[in-house]
Short mmCIF file of C-alpha atoms in Angstrom, two decimals:
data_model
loop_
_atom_site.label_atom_id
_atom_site.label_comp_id
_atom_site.label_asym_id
_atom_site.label_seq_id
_atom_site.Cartn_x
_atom_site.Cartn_y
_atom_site.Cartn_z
CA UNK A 119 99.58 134.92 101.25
CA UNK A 120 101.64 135.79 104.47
CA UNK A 121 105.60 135.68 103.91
CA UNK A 122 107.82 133.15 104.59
CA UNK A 123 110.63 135.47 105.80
CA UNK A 124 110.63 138.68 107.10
CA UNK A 125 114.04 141.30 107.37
CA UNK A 126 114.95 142.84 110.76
CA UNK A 127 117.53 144.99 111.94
CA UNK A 128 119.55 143.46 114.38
CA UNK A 129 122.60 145.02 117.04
CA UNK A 130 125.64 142.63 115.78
CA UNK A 131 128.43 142.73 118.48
CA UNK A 132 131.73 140.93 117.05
CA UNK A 133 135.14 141.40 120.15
CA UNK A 134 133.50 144.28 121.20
CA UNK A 135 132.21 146.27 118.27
CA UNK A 136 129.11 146.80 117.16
CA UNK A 137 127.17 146.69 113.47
CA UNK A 138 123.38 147.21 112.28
CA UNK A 139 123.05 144.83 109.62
CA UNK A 140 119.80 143.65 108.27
CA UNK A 141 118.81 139.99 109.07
CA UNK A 142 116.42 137.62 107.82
CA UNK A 143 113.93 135.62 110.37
CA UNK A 144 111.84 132.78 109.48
CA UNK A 145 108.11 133.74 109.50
CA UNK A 146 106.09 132.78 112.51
CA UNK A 147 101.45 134.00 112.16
CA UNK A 148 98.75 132.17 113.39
CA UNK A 149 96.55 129.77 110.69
CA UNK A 150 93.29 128.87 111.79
CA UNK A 151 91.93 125.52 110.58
CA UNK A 152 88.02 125.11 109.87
CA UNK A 153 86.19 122.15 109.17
CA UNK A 154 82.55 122.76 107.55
CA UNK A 155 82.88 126.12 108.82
CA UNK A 156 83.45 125.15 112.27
CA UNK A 157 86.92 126.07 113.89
CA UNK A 158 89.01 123.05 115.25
CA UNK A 159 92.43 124.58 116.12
CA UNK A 160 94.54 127.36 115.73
CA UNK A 161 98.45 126.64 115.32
CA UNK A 162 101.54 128.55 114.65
CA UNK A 163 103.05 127.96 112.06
CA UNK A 164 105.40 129.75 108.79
CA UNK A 165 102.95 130.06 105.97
CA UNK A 166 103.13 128.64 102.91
CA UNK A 167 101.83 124.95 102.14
CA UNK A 168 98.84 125.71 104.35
CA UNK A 169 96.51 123.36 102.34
CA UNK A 170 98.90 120.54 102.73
CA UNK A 171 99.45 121.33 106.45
CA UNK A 172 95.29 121.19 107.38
CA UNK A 173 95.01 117.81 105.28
CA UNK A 174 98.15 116.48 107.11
CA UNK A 175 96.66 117.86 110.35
CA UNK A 176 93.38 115.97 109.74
CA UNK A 177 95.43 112.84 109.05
CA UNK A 178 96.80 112.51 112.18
CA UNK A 179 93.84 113.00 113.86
CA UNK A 180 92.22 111.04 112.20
CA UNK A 181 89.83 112.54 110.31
CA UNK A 182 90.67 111.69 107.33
CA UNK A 183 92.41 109.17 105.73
CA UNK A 184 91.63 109.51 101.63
CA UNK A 185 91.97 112.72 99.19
CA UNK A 186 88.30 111.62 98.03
CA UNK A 187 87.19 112.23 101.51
CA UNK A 188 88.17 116.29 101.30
CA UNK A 189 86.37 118.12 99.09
CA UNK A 190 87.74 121.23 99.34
CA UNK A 191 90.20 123.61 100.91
CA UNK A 192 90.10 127.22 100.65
CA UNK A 193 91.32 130.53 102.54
CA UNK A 194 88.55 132.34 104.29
CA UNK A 195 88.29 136.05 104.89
CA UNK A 196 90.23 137.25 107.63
CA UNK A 197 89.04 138.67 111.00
CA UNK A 198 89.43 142.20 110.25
CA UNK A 199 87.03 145.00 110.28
CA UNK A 200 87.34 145.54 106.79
CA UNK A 201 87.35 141.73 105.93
CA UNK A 202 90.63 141.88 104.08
CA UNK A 203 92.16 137.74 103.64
CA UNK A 204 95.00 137.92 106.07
CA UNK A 205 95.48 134.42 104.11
CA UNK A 206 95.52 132.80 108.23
CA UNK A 207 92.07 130.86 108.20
CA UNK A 208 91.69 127.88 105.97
CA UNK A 209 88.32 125.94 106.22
CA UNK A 210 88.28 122.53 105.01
CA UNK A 211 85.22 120.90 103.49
CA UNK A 212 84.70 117.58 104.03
CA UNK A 213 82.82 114.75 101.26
CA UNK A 214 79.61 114.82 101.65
CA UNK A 215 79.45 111.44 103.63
CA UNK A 216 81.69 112.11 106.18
CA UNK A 217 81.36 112.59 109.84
CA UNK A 218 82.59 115.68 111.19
CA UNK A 219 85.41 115.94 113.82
CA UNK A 220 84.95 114.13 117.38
CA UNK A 221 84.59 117.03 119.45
CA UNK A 222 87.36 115.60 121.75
CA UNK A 223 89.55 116.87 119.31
CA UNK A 224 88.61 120.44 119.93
CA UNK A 225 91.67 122.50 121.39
CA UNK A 226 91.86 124.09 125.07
CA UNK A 227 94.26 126.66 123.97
CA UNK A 228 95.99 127.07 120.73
CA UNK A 229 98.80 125.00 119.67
CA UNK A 230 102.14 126.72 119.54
CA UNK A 231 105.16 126.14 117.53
CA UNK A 232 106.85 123.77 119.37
CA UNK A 233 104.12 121.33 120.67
CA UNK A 234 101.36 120.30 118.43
CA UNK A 235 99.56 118.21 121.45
CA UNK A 236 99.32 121.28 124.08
CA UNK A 237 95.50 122.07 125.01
CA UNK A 238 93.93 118.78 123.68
CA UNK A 239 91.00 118.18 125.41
CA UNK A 240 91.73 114.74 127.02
CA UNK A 241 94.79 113.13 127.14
CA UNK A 242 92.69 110.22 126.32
CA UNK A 243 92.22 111.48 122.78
CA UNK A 244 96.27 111.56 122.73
CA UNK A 245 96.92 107.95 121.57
CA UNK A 246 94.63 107.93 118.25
CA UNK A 247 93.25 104.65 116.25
CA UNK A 248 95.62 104.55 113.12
CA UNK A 249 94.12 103.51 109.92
CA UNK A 250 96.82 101.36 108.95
CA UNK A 251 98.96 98.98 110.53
CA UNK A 252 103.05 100.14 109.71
CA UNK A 253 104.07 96.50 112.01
CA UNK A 254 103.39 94.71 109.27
CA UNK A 255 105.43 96.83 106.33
CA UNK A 256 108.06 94.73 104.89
CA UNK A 257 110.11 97.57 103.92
CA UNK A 258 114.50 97.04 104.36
CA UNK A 259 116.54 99.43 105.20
CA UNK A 260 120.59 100.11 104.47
CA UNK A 261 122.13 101.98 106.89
CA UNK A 262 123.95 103.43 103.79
CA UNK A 263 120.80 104.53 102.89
CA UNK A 264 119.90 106.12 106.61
CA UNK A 265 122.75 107.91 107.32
CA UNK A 266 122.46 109.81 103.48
CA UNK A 267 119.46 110.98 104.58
CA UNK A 268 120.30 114.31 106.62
CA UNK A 269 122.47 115.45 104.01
CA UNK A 270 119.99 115.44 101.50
CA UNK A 271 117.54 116.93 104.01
CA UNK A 272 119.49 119.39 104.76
CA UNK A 273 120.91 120.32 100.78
CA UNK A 274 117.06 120.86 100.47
CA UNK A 275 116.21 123.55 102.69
CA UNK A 276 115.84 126.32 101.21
CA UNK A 277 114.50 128.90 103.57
CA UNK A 278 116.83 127.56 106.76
CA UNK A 279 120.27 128.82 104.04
CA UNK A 280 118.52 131.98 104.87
CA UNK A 281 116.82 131.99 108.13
CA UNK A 282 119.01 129.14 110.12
CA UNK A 283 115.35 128.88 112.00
CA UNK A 284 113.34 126.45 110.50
CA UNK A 285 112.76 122.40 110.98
CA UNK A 286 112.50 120.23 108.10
CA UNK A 287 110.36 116.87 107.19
CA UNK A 288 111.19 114.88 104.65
CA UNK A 289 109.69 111.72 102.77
CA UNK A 290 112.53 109.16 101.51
CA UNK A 291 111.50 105.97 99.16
CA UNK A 292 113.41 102.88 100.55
CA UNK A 293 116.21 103.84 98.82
CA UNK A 294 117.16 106.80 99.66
CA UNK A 295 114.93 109.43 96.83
CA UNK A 296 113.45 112.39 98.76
CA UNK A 297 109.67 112.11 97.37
CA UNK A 298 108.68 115.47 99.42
CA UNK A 299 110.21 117.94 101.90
CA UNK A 300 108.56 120.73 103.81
CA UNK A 301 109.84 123.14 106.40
CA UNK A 302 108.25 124.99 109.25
CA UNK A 303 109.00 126.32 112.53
CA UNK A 304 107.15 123.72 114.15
CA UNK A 305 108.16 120.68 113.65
CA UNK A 306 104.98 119.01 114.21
CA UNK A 307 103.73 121.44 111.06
CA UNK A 308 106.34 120.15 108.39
CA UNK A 309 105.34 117.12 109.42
CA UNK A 310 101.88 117.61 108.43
CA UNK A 311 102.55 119.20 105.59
CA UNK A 312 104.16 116.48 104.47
CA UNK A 313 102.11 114.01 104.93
CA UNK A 314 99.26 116.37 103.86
CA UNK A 315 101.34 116.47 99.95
CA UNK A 316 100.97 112.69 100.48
CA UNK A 317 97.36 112.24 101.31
CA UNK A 318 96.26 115.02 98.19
CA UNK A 319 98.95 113.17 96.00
CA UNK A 320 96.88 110.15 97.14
CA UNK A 321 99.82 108.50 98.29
CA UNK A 322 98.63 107.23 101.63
CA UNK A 323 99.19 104.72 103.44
CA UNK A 324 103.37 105.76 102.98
CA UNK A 325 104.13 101.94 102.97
CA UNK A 326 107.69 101.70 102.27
CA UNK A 327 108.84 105.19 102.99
CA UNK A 328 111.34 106.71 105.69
CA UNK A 329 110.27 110.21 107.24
CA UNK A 330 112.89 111.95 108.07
CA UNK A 331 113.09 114.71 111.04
CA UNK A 332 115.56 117.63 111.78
CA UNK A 333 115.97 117.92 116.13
CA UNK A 334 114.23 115.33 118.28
CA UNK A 335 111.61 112.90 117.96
CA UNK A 336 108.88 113.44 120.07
CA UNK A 337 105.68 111.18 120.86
CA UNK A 338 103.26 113.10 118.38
CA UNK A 339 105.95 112.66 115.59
CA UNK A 340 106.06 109.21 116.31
CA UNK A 341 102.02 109.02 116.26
CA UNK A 342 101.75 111.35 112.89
CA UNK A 343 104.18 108.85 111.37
CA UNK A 344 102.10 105.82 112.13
CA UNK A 345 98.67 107.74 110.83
CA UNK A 346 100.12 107.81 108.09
CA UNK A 347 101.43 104.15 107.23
CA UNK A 348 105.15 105.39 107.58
CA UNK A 349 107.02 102.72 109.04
CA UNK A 350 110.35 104.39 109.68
CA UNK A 351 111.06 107.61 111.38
CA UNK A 352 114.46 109.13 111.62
CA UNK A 353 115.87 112.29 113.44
CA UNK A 354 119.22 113.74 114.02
CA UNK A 355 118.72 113.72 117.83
CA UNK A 356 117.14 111.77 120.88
CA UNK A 357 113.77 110.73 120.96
CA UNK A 358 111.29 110.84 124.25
CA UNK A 359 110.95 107.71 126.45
CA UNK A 360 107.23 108.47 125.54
CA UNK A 361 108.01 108.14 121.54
CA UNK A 362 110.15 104.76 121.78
CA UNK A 363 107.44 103.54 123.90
CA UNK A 364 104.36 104.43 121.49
CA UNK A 365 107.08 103.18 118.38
CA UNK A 366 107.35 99.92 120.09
CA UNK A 367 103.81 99.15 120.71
CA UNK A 368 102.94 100.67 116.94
CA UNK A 369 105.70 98.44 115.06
CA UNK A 370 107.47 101.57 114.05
CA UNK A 371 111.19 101.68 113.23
CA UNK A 372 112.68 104.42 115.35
CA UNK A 373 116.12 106.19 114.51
CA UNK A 374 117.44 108.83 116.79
CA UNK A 375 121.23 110.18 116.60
CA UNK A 376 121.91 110.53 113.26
CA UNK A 377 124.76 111.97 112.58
CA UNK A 378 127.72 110.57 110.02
CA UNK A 379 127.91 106.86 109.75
CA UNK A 380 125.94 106.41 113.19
CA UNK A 381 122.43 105.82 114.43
CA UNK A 382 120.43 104.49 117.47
CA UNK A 383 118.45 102.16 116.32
CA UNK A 384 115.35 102.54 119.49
CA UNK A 385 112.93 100.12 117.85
CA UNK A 386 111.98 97.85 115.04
CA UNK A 387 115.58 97.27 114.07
CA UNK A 388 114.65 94.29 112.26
CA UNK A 389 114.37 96.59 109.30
CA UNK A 390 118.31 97.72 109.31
CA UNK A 391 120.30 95.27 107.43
CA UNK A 392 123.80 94.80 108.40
CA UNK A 393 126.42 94.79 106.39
CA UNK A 394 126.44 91.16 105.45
CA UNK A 395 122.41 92.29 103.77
CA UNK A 396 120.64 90.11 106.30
CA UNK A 397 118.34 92.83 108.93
CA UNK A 398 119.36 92.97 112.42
#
C-alpha cells in the first residue's frame, strides 16, 4: 500500500542562513475507482482508507446507499508492464441486483485534490437526489458542544503533527463523541472516507450526527453531507454562497467560522440552542 508520508530534503533559510534538514510531506498518488470492472473516476488523494473512500465516493453519488448493496472491494493490479499492485486502482463490486453507475457520472478529466466536482459531465448531474431527507432530523445542538469540536478534531490528527498538510473530517454524536475521523489532502476525500466507515459500519443514514470540516465549506461538502443523512456540517472557515444556498434548500444546519466560543450559524439554526436550552 502507497505511504502516507514521504521525507524530503528541503533548503531552510532562518535571518539569512541556510540548513538542509529533512522534512516530512503528506502523500499525494492517484487511486483509480472501478465499478464492475469499469473505471468511473480517478482522484487524488493520500492513501490509506481507500476502501472507505470508494464506498463514501459512491454515496454521494448516489450509487449506493446500503453496505448490503457492495459486495466487494478489492485492489486491482496496477498499470505496469510487469503488473506489480501499485495499490492505486480499487474496483468495487456491486450486489448482484444493482444497477450500475448513470453514465452521467463518468468524469471529463480527473478529479484533483482540491475539487472533487471538476470534469463532471453535466453540471446537471451536480445537484444529486439524496436518499434521505436531513430537514426533518430532530437532532439539538449546544453550542458548547460546537465550538469543542475543532479541538478534538484537531487532537486527532495524526499525520497533520507531522506533515502540517492534510484536511481532516470528522463524525461527532450530538454530544460531542468523535465516532470517526479521517484525513486527506483533499478535503472532499476525508469526507468520503468518512462517510464510507459509516456506510460499511452500516451506520447510514448519520441521523443525529455533526460532520465536522477543517478550511471551508464548499457546495459538494454540503451535498456529501446531505447523501449521507448528516444534518449538521461545521467548518473552521467560510462557506460558498453556492453551499448556504444548497444547505438551505436541503434543511441542513450550516456552521462556518469556528473558532473559540464563536460560530456563524448560515442555516438551519433552529438546531443551536441558546443558552436558556430553548433552539434559536
Amino acid at each position: 500500500m502507497g505511504r502516507v508520508t514521504s521525507r524530503r530534503r528541503v533548503t531552510r533559510i532562518v535571518d539569512g542562513v541556510a540548513a538542509e534538514p529533512v522534512d516530512t510531506l503528506a502523500a499525494e498518488e492517484p487511486l483509480e475507482i472501478r465499478v464492475n470492472g469499469k473505471s468511473l473516476v480517478v482522484t487524488m488523494r493520500t492513501p490509506g482508507d481507500d476502501f472507505d473512500l470508494a464506498a463514501g465516493f459512491l454515496v454521494s453519488e448516489g450509487v449506493v446507499r446500503a453496505a448490503g448493496e457492495i459486495a466487494g472491494i478489492r485492489y486491482c493490479l496496477g498499470a505496469t508492464a510487469d503488473g506489480v499492485n501499485t495499490y492505486n486502482v480499487v474496483d468495487v463490486v456491486l450486489a448482484s441486483w444493482m444497477a450500475p453507475p448513470d453514465p452521467s457520472l463518468e468524469r471529463n478529466f480527473y478529479t484533483t485534490s482540491s475539487c472533487g466536482l471538476c470534469g463532471k459531465a453535466s453540471l446537471d448531474a451536480v445537484r444529486t437526489v439524496a436518499s434521505w431527507s436531513v430537514r426533518d432530523d430532530p437532532v439539538r445542538l449546544d453550542p458548547a458542544v460546537i465550538t469543542a469540536l475543532p479541538g478534538t478534531l484537531r487532537a486527532a490528527q495524526r499525520v497533520f503533527d507531522r506533515t502540517g498538510g492534510l484536511h481532516a473530517a470528522g463524525l461527532f454524536s450530538a454530544d460531542g463523541r468523535l465516532l470517526c475521523l479521517r484525513e486527506d489532502v483533499g478535503r472532499h476525500n476525508a469526507v468520503d472516507k468518512a462517510v464510507g466507515w459509516a456506510l460499511r459500519d452500516g451506520r447510514l443514514p448519520l441521523r443525529d450526527t455533526i460532520l465536522m470540516v477543517s478550511g471551508r465549506a464548499s457546495f459538494e461538502l454540503v451535498q456529501k453531507a446531505v447523501m449521507a443523512g448528516i444534518p449538521a456540517l461545521a467548518a473552521v472557515s467560510a462557506p460558498s454562497s453556492l453551499a448556504a444556498d444548497l444547505a438551505a434548500d436541503a434543511g441542513l444546519t450550516l456552521i462556518g467560522f469556528l473558532r473559540g466560543t464563536s460560530m456563524n450559524v448560515y442555516t438551519g439554526a433552529h438546531r443551536v440552542l441558546r443558552r436558556t436550552g430553548q433552539p434559536a
